Short mmCIF file of C-alpha atoms in Angstrom, two decimals:
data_model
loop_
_atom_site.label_atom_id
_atom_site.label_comp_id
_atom_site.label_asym_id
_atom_site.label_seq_id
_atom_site.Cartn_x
_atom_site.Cartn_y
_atom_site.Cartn_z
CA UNK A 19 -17.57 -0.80 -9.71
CA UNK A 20 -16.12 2.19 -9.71
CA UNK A 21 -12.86 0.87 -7.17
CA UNK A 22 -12.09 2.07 -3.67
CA UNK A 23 -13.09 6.17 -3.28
CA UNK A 24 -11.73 8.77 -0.30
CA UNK A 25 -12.71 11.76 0.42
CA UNK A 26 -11.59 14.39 0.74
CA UNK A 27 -8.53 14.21 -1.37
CA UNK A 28 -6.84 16.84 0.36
CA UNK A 29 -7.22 18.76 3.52
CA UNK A 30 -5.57 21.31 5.47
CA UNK A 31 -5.77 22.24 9.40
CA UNK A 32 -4.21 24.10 11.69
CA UNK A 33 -2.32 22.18 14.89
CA UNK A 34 -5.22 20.52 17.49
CA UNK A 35 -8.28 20.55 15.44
CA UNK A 36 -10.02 17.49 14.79
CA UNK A 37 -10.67 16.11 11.47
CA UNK A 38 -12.36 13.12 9.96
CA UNK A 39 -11.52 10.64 6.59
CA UNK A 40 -14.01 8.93 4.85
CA UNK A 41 -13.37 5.69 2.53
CA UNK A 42 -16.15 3.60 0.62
CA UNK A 43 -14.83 0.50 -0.05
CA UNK A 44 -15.02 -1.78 -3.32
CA UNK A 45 -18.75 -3.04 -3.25
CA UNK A 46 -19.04 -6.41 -1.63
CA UNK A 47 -15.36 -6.07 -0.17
CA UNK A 48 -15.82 -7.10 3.22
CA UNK A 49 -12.00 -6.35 4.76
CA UNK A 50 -10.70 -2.48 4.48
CA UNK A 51 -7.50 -1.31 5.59
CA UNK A 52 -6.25 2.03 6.39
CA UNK A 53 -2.50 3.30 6.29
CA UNK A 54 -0.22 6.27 6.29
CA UNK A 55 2.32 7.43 3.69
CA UNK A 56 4.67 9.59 4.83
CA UNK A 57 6.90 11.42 1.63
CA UNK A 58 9.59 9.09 0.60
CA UNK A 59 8.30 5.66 2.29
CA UNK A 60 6.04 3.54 1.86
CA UNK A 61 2.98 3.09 2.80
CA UNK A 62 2.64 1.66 6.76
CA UNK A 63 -0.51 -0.20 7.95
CA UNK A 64 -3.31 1.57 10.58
CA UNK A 65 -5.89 -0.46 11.33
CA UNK A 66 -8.29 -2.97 9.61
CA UNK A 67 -11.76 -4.41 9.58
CA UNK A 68 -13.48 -7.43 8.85
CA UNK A 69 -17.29 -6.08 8.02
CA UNK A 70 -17.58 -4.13 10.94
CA UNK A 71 -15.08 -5.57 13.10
CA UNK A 72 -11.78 -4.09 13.56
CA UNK A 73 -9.45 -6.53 13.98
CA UNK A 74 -6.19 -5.39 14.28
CA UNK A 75 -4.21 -1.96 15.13
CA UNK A 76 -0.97 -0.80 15.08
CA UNK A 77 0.81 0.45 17.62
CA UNK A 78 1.17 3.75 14.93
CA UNK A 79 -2.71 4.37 15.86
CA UNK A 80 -2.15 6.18 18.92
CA UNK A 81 -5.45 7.11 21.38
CA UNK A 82 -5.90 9.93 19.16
CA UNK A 83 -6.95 7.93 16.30
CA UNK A 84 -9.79 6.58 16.48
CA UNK A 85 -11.56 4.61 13.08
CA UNK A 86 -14.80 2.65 12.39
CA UNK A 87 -17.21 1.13 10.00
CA UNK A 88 -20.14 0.85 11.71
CA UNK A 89 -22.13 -0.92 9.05
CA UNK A 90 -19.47 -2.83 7.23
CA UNK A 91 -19.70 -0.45 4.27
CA UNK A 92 -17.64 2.71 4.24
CA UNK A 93 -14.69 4.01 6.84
CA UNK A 94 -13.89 7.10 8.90
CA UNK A 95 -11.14 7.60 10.39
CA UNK A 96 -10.84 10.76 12.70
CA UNK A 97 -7.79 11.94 14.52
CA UNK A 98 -8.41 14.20 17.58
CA UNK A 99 -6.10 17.06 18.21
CA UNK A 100 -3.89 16.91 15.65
CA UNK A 101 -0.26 17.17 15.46
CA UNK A 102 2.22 18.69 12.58
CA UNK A 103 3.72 14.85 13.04
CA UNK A 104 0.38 13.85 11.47
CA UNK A 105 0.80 15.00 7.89
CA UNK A 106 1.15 12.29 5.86
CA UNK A 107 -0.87 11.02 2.83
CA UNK A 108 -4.13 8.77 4.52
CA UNK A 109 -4.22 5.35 2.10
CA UNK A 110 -7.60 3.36 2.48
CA UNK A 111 -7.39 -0.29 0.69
CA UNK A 112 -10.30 -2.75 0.42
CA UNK A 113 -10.04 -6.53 -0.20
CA UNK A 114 -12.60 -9.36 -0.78
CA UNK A 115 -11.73 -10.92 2.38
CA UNK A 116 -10.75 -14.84 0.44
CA UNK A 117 -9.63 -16.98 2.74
CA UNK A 118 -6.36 -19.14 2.96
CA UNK A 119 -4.35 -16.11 2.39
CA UNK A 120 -4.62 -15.01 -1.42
CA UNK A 121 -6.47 -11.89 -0.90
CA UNK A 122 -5.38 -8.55 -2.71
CA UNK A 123 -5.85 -5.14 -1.56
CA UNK A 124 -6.97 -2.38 -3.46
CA UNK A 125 -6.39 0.71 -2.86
CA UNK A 126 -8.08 4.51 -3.05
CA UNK A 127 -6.59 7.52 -3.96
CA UNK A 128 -5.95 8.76 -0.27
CA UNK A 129 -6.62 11.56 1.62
CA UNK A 130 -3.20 14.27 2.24
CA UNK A 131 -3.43 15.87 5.14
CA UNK A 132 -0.97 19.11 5.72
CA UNK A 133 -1.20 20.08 9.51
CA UNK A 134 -0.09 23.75 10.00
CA UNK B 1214 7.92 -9.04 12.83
CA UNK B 1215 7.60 -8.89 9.23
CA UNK B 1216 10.38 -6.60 7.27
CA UNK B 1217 10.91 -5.34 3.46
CA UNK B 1218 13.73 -4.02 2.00
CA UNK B 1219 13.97 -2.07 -1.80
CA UNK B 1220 17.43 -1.79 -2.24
CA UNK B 1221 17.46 0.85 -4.65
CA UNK B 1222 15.67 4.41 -3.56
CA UNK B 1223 15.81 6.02 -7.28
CA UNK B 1224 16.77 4.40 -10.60
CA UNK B 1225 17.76 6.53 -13.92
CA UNK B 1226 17.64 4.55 -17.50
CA UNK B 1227 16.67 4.90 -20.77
CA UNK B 1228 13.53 3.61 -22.97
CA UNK B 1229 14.71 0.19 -24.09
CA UNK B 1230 16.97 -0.56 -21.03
CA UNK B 1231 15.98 -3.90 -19.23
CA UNK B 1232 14.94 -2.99 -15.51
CA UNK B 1233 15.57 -4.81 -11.88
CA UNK B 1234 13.99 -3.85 -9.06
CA UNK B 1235 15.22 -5.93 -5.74
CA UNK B 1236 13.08 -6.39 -2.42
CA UNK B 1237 13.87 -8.60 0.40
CA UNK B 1238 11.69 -9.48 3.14
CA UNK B 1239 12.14 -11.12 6.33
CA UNK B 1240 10.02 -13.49 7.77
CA UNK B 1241 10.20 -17.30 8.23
CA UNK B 1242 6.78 -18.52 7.71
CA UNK B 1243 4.73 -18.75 4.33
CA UNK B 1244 4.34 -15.42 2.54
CA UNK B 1245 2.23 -13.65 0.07
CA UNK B 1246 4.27 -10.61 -2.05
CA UNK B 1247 2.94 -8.04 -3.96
CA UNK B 1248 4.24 -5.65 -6.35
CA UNK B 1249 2.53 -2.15 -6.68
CA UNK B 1250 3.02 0.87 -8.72
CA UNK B 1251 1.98 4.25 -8.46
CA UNK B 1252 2.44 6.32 -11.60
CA UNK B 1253 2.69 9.78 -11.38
CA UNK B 1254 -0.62 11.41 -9.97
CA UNK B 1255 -2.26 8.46 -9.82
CA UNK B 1256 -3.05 5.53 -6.62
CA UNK B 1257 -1.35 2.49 -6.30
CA UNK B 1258 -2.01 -0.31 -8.78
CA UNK B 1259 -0.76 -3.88 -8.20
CA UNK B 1260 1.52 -4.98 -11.11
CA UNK B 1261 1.54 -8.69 -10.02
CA UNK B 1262 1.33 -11.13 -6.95
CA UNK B 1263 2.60 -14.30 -5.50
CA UNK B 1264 0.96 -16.86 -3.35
CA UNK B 1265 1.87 -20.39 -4.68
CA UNK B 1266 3.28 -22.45 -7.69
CA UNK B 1267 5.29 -21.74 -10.07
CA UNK B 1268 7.67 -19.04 -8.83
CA UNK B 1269 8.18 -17.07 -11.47
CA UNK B 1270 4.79 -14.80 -11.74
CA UNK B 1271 3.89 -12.58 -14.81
CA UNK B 1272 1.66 -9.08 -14.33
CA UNK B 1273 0.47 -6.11 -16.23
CA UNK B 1274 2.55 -4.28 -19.17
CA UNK B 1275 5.54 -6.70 -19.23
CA UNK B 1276 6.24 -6.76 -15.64
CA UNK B 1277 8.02 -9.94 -14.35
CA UNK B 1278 8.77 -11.46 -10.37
CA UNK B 1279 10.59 -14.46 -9.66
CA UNK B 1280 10.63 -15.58 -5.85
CA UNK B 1281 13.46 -17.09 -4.73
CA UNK B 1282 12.72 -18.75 -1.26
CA UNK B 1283 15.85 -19.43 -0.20
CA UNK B 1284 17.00 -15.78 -0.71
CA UNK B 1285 14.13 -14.30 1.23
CA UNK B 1286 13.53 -11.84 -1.87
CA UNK B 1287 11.04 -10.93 -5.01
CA UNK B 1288 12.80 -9.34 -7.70
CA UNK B 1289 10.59 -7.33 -10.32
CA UNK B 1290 12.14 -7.35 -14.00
CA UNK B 1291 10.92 -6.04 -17.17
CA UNK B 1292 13.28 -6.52 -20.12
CA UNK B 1293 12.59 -3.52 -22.30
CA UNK B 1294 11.50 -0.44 -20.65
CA UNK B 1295 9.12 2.52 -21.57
CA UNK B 1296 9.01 6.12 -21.17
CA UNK B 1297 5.19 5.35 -19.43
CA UNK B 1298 7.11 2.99 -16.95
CA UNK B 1299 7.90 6.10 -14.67
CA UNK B 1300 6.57 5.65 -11.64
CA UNK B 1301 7.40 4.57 -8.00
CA UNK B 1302 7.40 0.80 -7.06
CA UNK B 1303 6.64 -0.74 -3.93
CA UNK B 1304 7.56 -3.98 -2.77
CA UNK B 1305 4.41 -5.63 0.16
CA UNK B 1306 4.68 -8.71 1.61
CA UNK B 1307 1.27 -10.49 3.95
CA UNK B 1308 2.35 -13.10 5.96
CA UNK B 1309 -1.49 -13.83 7.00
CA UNK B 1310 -2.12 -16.31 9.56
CA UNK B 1311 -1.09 -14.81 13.16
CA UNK B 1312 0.84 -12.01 11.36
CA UNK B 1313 -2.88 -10.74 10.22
CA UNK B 1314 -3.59 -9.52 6.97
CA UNK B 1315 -1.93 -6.59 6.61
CA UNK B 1316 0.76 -5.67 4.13
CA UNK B 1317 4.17 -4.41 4.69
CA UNK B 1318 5.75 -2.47 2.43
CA UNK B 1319 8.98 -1.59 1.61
CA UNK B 1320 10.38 2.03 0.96
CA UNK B 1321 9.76 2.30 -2.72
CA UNK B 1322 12.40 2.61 -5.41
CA UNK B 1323 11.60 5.73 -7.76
CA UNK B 1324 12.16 4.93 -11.62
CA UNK B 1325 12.15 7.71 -14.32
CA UNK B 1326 13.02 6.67 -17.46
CA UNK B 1327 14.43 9.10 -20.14
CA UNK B 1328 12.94 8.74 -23.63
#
């Protein structure tokens, strides 16, 4: 187990290009959670998915966001047409889905993304 | 909706100095609170957790919380600090239930401790 993994670490695009995040969860983790980190706050939830459901957005993941998990294993999470507003560090968290509320995420060591 | 509050943004000490961190949240329901750190270069660890029982909760590397209902908050402590303790810490609070699962986090209060 080798925890939650990103990649890339770091990438840079110019203003409207698209670009795309991968995260591979914790094995066996069966919730995973994306959220931004902007410099100086912390970080603020995205989206997240039970196995391959996604079951809950924020109202932060505008139409140009877009994210799946397709076979409840690893993430993407693309964002179409990016903006300079979009830089922020990209935090993907995993969790072992317990019920009655004591789960605990874990979390990768995100993707920064510089839009120029 | 669910809130968090770090009342301190950056805190200066020296090794051997006890430490206090405060967070507030607010929500009225039944909450879980978290604790993470992120050292310098590094992801974010948790330090400790809350869910139930006995309020005050222990964590890694001599890191304390004690949850005080009735004042909405989750104080982190340690009594003797370390040059290694630099590192931002982040208050998170999951109300579950209808609030979902996600976490919300407060700002983050920077510690750098002078050896």
């Amino acid at each position: 187990d080798t925890g939650v993994s990103q990649d890339p670490r770091h990438k840079i695009t110019k203003r409207g290009q698209n670009v795309t995040f991968r995260c591979d969860p914790i094995s066996e983790h069966n919730r995973l959670y994306w959220y931004r980190q902007t410099l100086g706050q912390g970080p603020e939830f995205l989206t997240y998915f039970q196995n391959e459901a996604q079951l809950e957005k924020s109202r932060l993941l505008s139409d140009r966001f877009s994210a799946e998990r397709p076979k409840g294993s690893f993430s993407t999470l693309e964002i179409q047409r990016t903006e300079q507003g979009d830089s922020a560090m990209y935090l993907c968290a995993s969790s072992p889905g317990l019920a009655g509320g004591t789960d605990t995420q874990y979390f990768g060591p995100g993707t920064r993304l510089t839009v120029l | 909706a669910q809130s968090v509050s770090q009342h301190n943004h950056h805190v200066i000490l020296s090794e051997a100095a006890s430490l206090e961190l405060g967070c507030n949240y607010s929500y009225g329901g039944t909450v879980n609170l978290f604790w993470y750190v992120q050292y310098p270069g590094q992801h974010l660890q948790l330090l400790l957790k809350y869910f139930s029982g006995d309020p005050l909760v222990k964590g890694i590397k001599g890191f304390e919380a004690e949850f005080i209902k009735s004042k909405f908050s989750f104080n982190l402590r340690k009594p003797s600090v370390q040059w290694s303790d630099t590192a931002e810490y982040f208050c998170a609070v999951n109300a579950g239930g209808a609030a979902g699962n996600k976490l919300t986090f407060g700002g983050g209060t920077r510690v750098l401790v002078k050896p």
